[in-house]
Amino acid sequence: MQMRWWGWAEPDAPVEVSEAGEAMLRSELGLGDERTPPVALEDVRLPDPRPLPELGAEVRQDRETRVRHAAGRSYPDLLRLRSGDGSGAPDGVVYPASEDEVATLLAACAAAGVAVVPFGGGTSVVGGVEGLRGSHEAVVALDLARLDSLETDRTSLTATIGAGLPGRTAEARLQSRGFTLGHFPQSFEFGTVGGYVATRSAGQASSGYGRIDEMVRGVRCVAPAGTLEAKPVPATAAGPSLLQLLVGSEGAFGVITEATLSVRPLPAESRYESWSFRSFEEGCDAFRAMEQTHVAPDVARLSDAPETRMAMAMSSHGGVVERLGRAYLARRGHGSGSIAIIGWEGEPGDVARRAADTRRALREGGGLALGKGPGESWLRNRYLGPYQRDELLGRGMIAETLETATSWSNLGALHAAIHRALRETLAGRGTPPIVAAHVSHMYPSGASLYFTFLARAQRGEELEQWAAAKRAAMEAIVATGGTITHHHSVGRDHAEWLEAEIGELGVEALRAVKERLDPAGIMNPGKLLSG
């Protein structure tokens, strides 16, 4: 399975907008019938590759390989690729097979002034893998695909995994040995283990299994200045955490080559179901109580009213589902409420006990049980979003996501501020949007908010339209006390706001680390740290 050079993957079945979804997008956003396919691969405009030094590993400079490493999968990335703009393509793609080859390559690039972009699955949605040459002589993408080892320690319940191993492949190998990593981000089909670690990824089951930064026990990282190792000990008091400095470093300090992570026995049973709340606020209160009393499930996802409405309309049988679902919920006083997806995994007895505790908390919080159907449907389709986005982009729509997190006491204010910023900005450009959000990651002190917004694209001004919406949302996040990113990382798109997150001195401290580990400044320029 391989990603399309201009989008996500070829779907197993055609991805179509349901009749109800089509009607909603036509009436609210002005969706038309015109379709704009991506240009042909041979028509992508590429700069001539610049000369590269001897790099000590396999190098490819053919058109398709360069295009496939030209960008991630953010809206601006996809817009450029689909239109044939390959200006972000690297001059070459190198495939090291060992840490020694990585070290040789970095030394050669530092001496020659060649920028290096570590490349895993290419699924970044924040501009994290674009080849920004800047003042460097050339740029190469360092594809980690050949670093694909996996070893398990049954006694310690850990796995040591090569950074280039795709998450789906790692999970398949682990499951064949009776384990699971339990990390299932929406990029699961293509994201790599090294990419998860480098971006502080959070999977959809993080309430039960934890974020990737909670799973990581050790990391090896090859920097231009040398090799760093955070040893996989269970805990340490040996100063500030080198491990956590490398986790989330986004390839700006060096190349993560290997990570040791906690694993769990493969669950014998899983249960997924759906609940409804009269309002998003009521649902958030129930989720908070559930988390703080330690009865949260492994998967807990709460959609606000717009996302609930959109999900019903966009499902494969949207019209029927929406009519029947709305009628039932209206009779129960949940006519404009919020839907929650709840899931447990583990041994049968443990799942039954935990499910009983969770359900009790949900009922006490005003929840209405809707049965297994919607929950199991979500589980089957949880990786479908990027495929639907490709379809919508071809129909002249802007479809983008962003995420943040804040305290429970501030969650409602932040939710309202981002909604308002996106609606007012896009409506002000003559393209009123649908703005939807959900909670998908919970902590005792707060929770995440994951937003999706759809609007009719402004032909010829798509990037300006996106930038205006992004800026408005980011400024609302900063002003209202949210984090600039909960799990998509900083990349290029959020670098401007890093100082607002960690302060001027914090940014200077990270720059000092980068200057020590990467004196020539060749590692993933323009990402994490702007300028």
Short mmCIF file of C-alpha atoms in Angstrom, two decimals, residues 164-436:
data_model
loop_
_atom_site.label_atom_id
_atom_site.label_comp_id
_atom_site.label_asym_id
_atom_site.label_seq_id
_atom_site.Cartn_x
_atom_site.Cartn_y
_atom_site.Cartn_z
CA GLY A 164 11.44 3.88 9.40
CA LEU A 165 9.06 1.02 10.16
CA PRO A 166 5.47 2.00 9.26
CA GLY A 167 3.11 1.91 12.21
CA ARG A 168 0.79 -0.57 10.53
CA THR A 169 3.71 -2.93 9.83
CA ALA A 170 5.03 -2.60 13.38
CA GLU A 171 1.56 -3.35 14.73
CA ALA A 172 1.17 -6.40 12.47
CA ARG A 173 4.54 -7.79 13.61
CA LEU A 174 3.73 -7.12 17.24
CA GLN A 175 0.31 -8.73 16.99
CA SER A 176 1.87 -11.83 15.44
CA ARG A 177 3.87 -12.07 18.68
CA GLY A 178 0.87 -11.44 20.92
CA PHE A 179 1.47 -7.71 21.60
CA THR A 180 0.08 -4.34 20.59
CA LEU A 181 1.55 -0.86 20.67
CA GLY A 182 -1.98 0.52 20.92
CA HIS A 183 -1.06 3.60 18.89
CA PHE A 184 -3.63 4.31 16.18
CA PRO A 185 -3.43 7.88 14.82
CA GLN A 186 -5.40 8.70 11.67
CA SER A 187 -2.09 8.43 9.79
CA PHE A 188 -1.75 4.80 11.00
CA GLU A 189 -1.68 3.34 7.48
CA PHE A 190 1.40 5.37 6.47
CA GLY A 191 3.00 7.09 9.47
CA THR A 192 6.24 5.59 10.82
CA VAL A 193 7.37 4.84 14.35
CA GLY A 194 10.15 7.42 14.07
CA GLY A 195 7.64 9.97 12.84
CA TYR A 196 5.38 9.25 15.79
CA VAL A 197 8.26 9.88 18.19
CA ALA A 198 9.62 12.94 16.37
CA THR A 199 6.22 14.66 16.43
CA ARG A 200 4.84 13.61 19.85
CA SER A 201 1.97 11.81 18.18
CA ALA A 202 -1.24 10.94 20.03
CA GLY A 203 -3.25 7.95 18.81
CA GLN A 204 -7.01 7.65 18.88
CA ALA A 205 -6.81 5.26 21.86
CA SER A 206 -4.60 7.55 23.93
CA SER A 207 -7.00 7.61 26.88
CA GLY A 208 -6.19 3.95 27.43
CA TYR A 209 -2.74 3.44 25.92
CA GLY A 210 -1.27 6.92 26.34
CA ARG A 211 0.41 9.30 23.93
CA ILE A 212 3.60 8.24 22.18
CA ASP A 213 5.70 10.35 24.58
CA GLU A 214 4.27 8.26 27.44
CA MET A 215 5.14 5.01 25.65
CA VAL A 216 8.73 5.86 24.70
CA ARG A 217 11.33 4.34 27.01
CA GLY A 218 14.49 5.08 24.99
CA VAL A 219 15.68 6.72 21.77
CA ARG A 220 18.79 6.75 19.59
CA CYS A 221 19.40 9.90 17.55
CA VAL A 222 22.23 10.63 15.10
CA ALA A 223 23.02 14.36 14.97
CA PRO A 224 25.69 16.08 12.86
CA ALA A 225 27.72 16.53 16.06
CA GLY A 226 27.46 12.87 17.09
CA THR A 227 25.11 10.19 18.37
CA LEU A 228 22.80 10.65 21.34
CA GLU A 229 21.23 7.81 23.30
CA ALA A 230 18.52 8.07 25.92
CA LYS A 231 18.76 4.60 27.43
CA PRO A 232 15.54 2.58 27.82
CA VAL A 233 15.45 2.50 31.61
CA PRO A 234 12.04 2.50 33.35
CA ALA A 235 12.76 5.82 35.11
CA THR A 236 15.69 8.04 35.99
CA ALA A 237 16.57 11.07 38.09
CA ALA A 238 19.70 11.83 36.07
CA GLY A 239 18.92 15.45 35.37
CA PRO A 240 16.49 16.97 32.84
CA SER A 241 15.16 14.36 30.44
CA LEU A 242 17.29 13.91 27.34
CA LEU A 243 14.63 11.48 26.16
CA GLN A 244 11.90 14.10 26.22
CA LEU A 245 14.17 16.62 24.52
CA LEU A 246 14.48 14.25 21.55
CA VAL A 247 10.82 13.23 21.52
CA GLY A 248 9.12 15.96 19.51
CA SER A 249 12.35 17.32 18.03
CA GLU A 250 10.95 17.00 14.48
CA GLY A 251 14.29 16.21 12.85
CA ALA A 252 15.61 19.66 13.72
CA PHE A 253 18.36 18.30 16.01
CA GLY A 254 19.20 15.04 14.26
CA VAL A 255 17.79 11.81 12.88
CA ILE A 256 15.92 9.51 15.25
CA THR A 257 17.03 6.06 14.14
CA GLU A 258 15.52 3.77 16.78
CA ALA A 259 13.05 3.89 19.65
CA THR A 260 12.21 1.53 22.49
CA LEU A 261 8.53 1.65 23.43
CA SER A 262 6.23 -0.02 25.92
CA VAL A 263 3.87 -2.63 24.51
CA ARG A 264 0.92 -4.50 25.97
CA PRO A 265 -0.52 -7.98 25.52
CA LEU A 266 -2.87 -8.09 22.55
CA PRO A 267 -6.39 -7.50 23.91
CA ALA A 268 -8.70 -10.48 23.76
CA GLU A 269 -11.85 -8.36 23.47
CA SER A 270 -12.91 -4.91 22.35
CA ARG A 271 -16.25 -3.14 22.73
CA TYR A 272 -17.28 0.07 21.00
CA GLU A 273 -20.53 1.92 21.41
CA SER A 274 -22.07 5.38 21.12
CA TRP A 275 -23.70 7.78 23.57
CA SER A 276 -25.52 11.08 23.21
CA PHE A 277 -25.55 14.22 25.36
CA ARG A 278 -27.99 17.10 25.23
CA SER A 279 -25.12 19.52 24.60
CA PHE A 280 -21.38 19.59 24.07
CA GLU A 281 -21.00 21.27 27.46
CA GLU A 282 -22.89 18.46 29.19
CA GLY A 283 -20.74 15.90 27.43
CA CYS A 284 -17.53 17.69 28.44
CA ASP A 285 -18.63 17.70 32.07
CA ALA A 286 -19.33 13.96 31.89
CA PHE A 287 -15.97 13.29 30.24
CA ARG A 288 -14.18 15.34 32.89
CA ALA A 289 -15.87 13.44 35.72
CA MET A 290 -15.11 10.14 34.00
CA GLU A 291 -11.42 11.00 33.63
CA GLN A 292 -10.98 12.43 37.11
CA THR A 293 -12.64 9.45 38.80
CA HIS A 294 -10.44 7.04 36.81
CA VAL A 295 -13.21 5.26 34.88
CA ALA A 296 -12.35 6.57 31.41
CA PRO A 297 -12.40 4.04 28.54
CA ASP A 298 -9.53 3.43 26.13
CA VAL A 299 -11.22 5.46 23.38
CA ALA A 300 -13.31 8.51 24.28
CA ARG A 301 -14.37 10.90 21.55
CA LEU A 302 -17.02 13.60 21.98
CA SER A 303 -18.28 15.54 18.93
CA ASP A 304 -19.86 18.97 19.22
CA ALA A 305 -23.25 19.64 17.60
CA PRO A 306 -21.88 20.69 14.17
CA GLU A 307 -19.61 17.64 13.95
CA THR A 308 -22.45 15.37 15.07
CA ARG A 309 -24.70 16.80 12.36
CA MET A 310 -21.96 16.55 9.72
CA ALA A 311 -21.06 12.99 10.69
CA MET A 312 -24.66 11.87 10.38
CA ALA A 313 -25.05 13.52 6.98
CA MET A 314 -21.72 12.34 5.58
CA SER A 315 -22.10 8.67 6.57
CA SER A 316 -22.56 6.16 3.74
CA HIS A 317 -26.33 6.06 4.34
CA GLY A 318 -26.46 9.66 5.49
CA GLY A 319 -30.05 10.48 4.59
CA VAL A 320 -31.59 7.50 6.36
CA VAL A 321 -29.21 7.71 9.32
CA GLU A 322 -29.77 11.41 9.76
CA ARG A 323 -33.58 11.20 9.57
CA LEU A 324 -33.94 8.21 11.89
CA GLY A 325 -31.23 9.35 14.28
CA ARG A 326 -32.54 12.87 14.56
CA ALA A 327 -36.08 11.68 15.15
CA TYR A 328 -35.05 9.32 17.94
CA LEU A 329 -32.76 11.85 19.62
CA ALA A 330 -35.43 14.57 19.41
CA ARG A 331 -37.93 12.33 21.19
CA ARG A 332 -35.39 11.85 23.99
CA GLY A 333 -34.61 15.56 24.32
CA HIS A 334 -31.26 15.30 22.48
CA GLY A 335 -32.33 16.95 19.23
CA SER A 336 -29.26 19.17 18.77
CA GLY A 337 -26.90 17.33 21.04
CA SER A 338 -23.46 15.75 20.84
CA ILE A 339 -22.48 12.18 20.04
CA ALA A 340 -19.72 10.34 21.90
CA ILE A 341 -17.77 7.25 20.80
CA ILE A 342 -16.66 5.03 23.68
CA GLY A 343 -14.41 1.96 23.46
CA TRP A 344 -12.70 -0.54 25.77
CA GLU A 345 -10.04 -3.16 25.02
CA GLY A 346 -8.55 -5.92 27.19
CA GLU A 347 -9.43 -9.22 28.81
CA PRO A 348 -13.19 -9.98 28.79
CA GLY A 349 -13.68 -9.72 32.55
CA ASP A 350 -11.70 -6.49 32.75
CA VAL A 351 -13.59 -4.98 29.79
CA ALA A 352 -16.93 -5.87 31.38
CA ARG A 353 -15.96 -4.32 34.73
CA ARG A 354 -14.53 -1.16 33.21
CA ALA A 355 -17.48 -0.77 30.83
CA ALA A 356 -19.91 -0.94 33.74
CA ASP A 357 -18.00 1.79 35.60
CA THR A 358 -17.79 4.02 32.50
CA ARG A 359 -21.48 3.59 31.65
CA ARG A 360 -22.49 4.49 35.19
CA ALA A 361 -20.49 7.72 34.97
CA LEU A 362 -21.92 8.56 31.55
CA ARG A 363 -25.51 8.05 32.73
CA GLU A 364 -24.87 10.16 35.82
CA GLY A 365 -23.57 12.86 33.50
CA GLY A 366 -26.76 12.88 31.43
CA GLY A 367 -25.66 10.48 28.70
CA LEU A 368 -28.07 8.44 26.58
CA ALA A 369 -26.85 5.03 25.36
CA LEU A 370 -27.22 4.54 21.58
CA GLY A 371 -25.87 0.99 21.29
CA LYS A 372 -23.03 -0.62 19.39
CA GLY A 373 -23.87 0.37 15.81
CA PRO A 374 -22.44 3.91 15.63
CA GLY A 375 -19.39 2.95 17.70
CA GLU A 376 -18.53 -0.02 15.52
CA SER A 377 -19.12 2.06 12.39
CA TRP A 378 -16.63 4.64 13.66
CA LEU A 379 -14.09 1.88 14.34
CA ARG A 380 -14.42 0.54 10.77
CA ASN A 381 -14.09 3.99 9.21
CA ARG A 382 -11.69 5.77 11.54
CA TYR A 383 -8.98 6.18 8.88
CA LEU A 384 -11.38 7.44 6.20
CA GLY A 385 -11.00 11.20 6.80
CA PRO A 386 -7.97 11.83 4.52
CA TYR A 387 -9.63 9.93 1.67
CA GLN A 388 -12.74 12.09 2.00
CA ARG A 389 -10.56 15.19 2.00
CA ASP A 390 -9.03 14.19 -1.36
CA GLU A 391 -12.55 13.90 -2.77
CA LEU A 392 -13.57 17.31 -1.41
CA LEU A 393 -10.42 19.03 -2.69
CA GLY A 394 -11.26 17.72 -6.14
CA ARG A 395 -14.69 19.33 -5.78
CA GLY A 396 -13.29 22.81 -5.11
CA MET A 397 -13.50 22.74 -1.30
CA ILE A 398 -11.07 23.73 1.40
CA ALA A 399 -10.92 20.95 4.00
CA GLU A 400 -8.50 21.37 6.87
CA THR A 401 -7.94 20.41 10.50
CA LEU A 402 -6.20 21.90 13.53
CA GLU A 403 -5.95 20.90 17.17
CA THR A 404 -5.17 22.29 20.60
CA ALA A 405 -5.67 21.52 24.30
CA THR A 406 -6.43 23.44 27.46
CA SER A 407 -7.72 23.03 31.02
CA TRP A 408 -11.24 21.80 31.69
CA SER A 409 -12.14 25.18 33.16
CA ASN A 410 -11.07 26.92 29.93
CA LEU A 411 -12.31 24.34 27.41
CA GLY A 412 -15.65 26.00 26.65
CA ALA A 413 -14.12 29.43 26.13
CA LEU A 414 -11.43 28.07 23.81
CA HIS A 415 -13.95 26.03 21.82
CA ALA A 416 -16.12 29.11 21.30
CA ALA A 417 -13.16 31.37 20.42
CA ILE A 418 -11.82 29.08 17.69
CA HIS A 419 -15.30 28.50 16.26
CA ARG A 420 -15.86 32.25 16.10
CA ALA A 421 -12.46 33.02 14.58
CA LEU A 422 -12.87 30.50 11.76
CA ARG A 423 -16.49 31.40 11.00
CA GLU A 424 -15.91 35.16 10.94
CA THR A 425 -12.68 34.98 8.92
CA LEU A 426 -14.00 32.67 6.22
CA ALA A 427 -17.43 34.30 6.05
CA GLY A 428 -15.67 37.64 5.69
CA ARG A 429 -14.05 36.32 2.50
CA GLY A 430 -17.42 35.32 1.09
CA THR A 431 -16.95 31.62 1.91
CA PRO A 432 -18.99 30.83 5.03
CA PRO A 433 -17.72 27.56 6.54
CA ILE A 434 -18.89 24.57 8.47
CA VAL A 435 -16.75 24.43 11.62
CA ALA A 436 -16.84 21.26 13.71
#
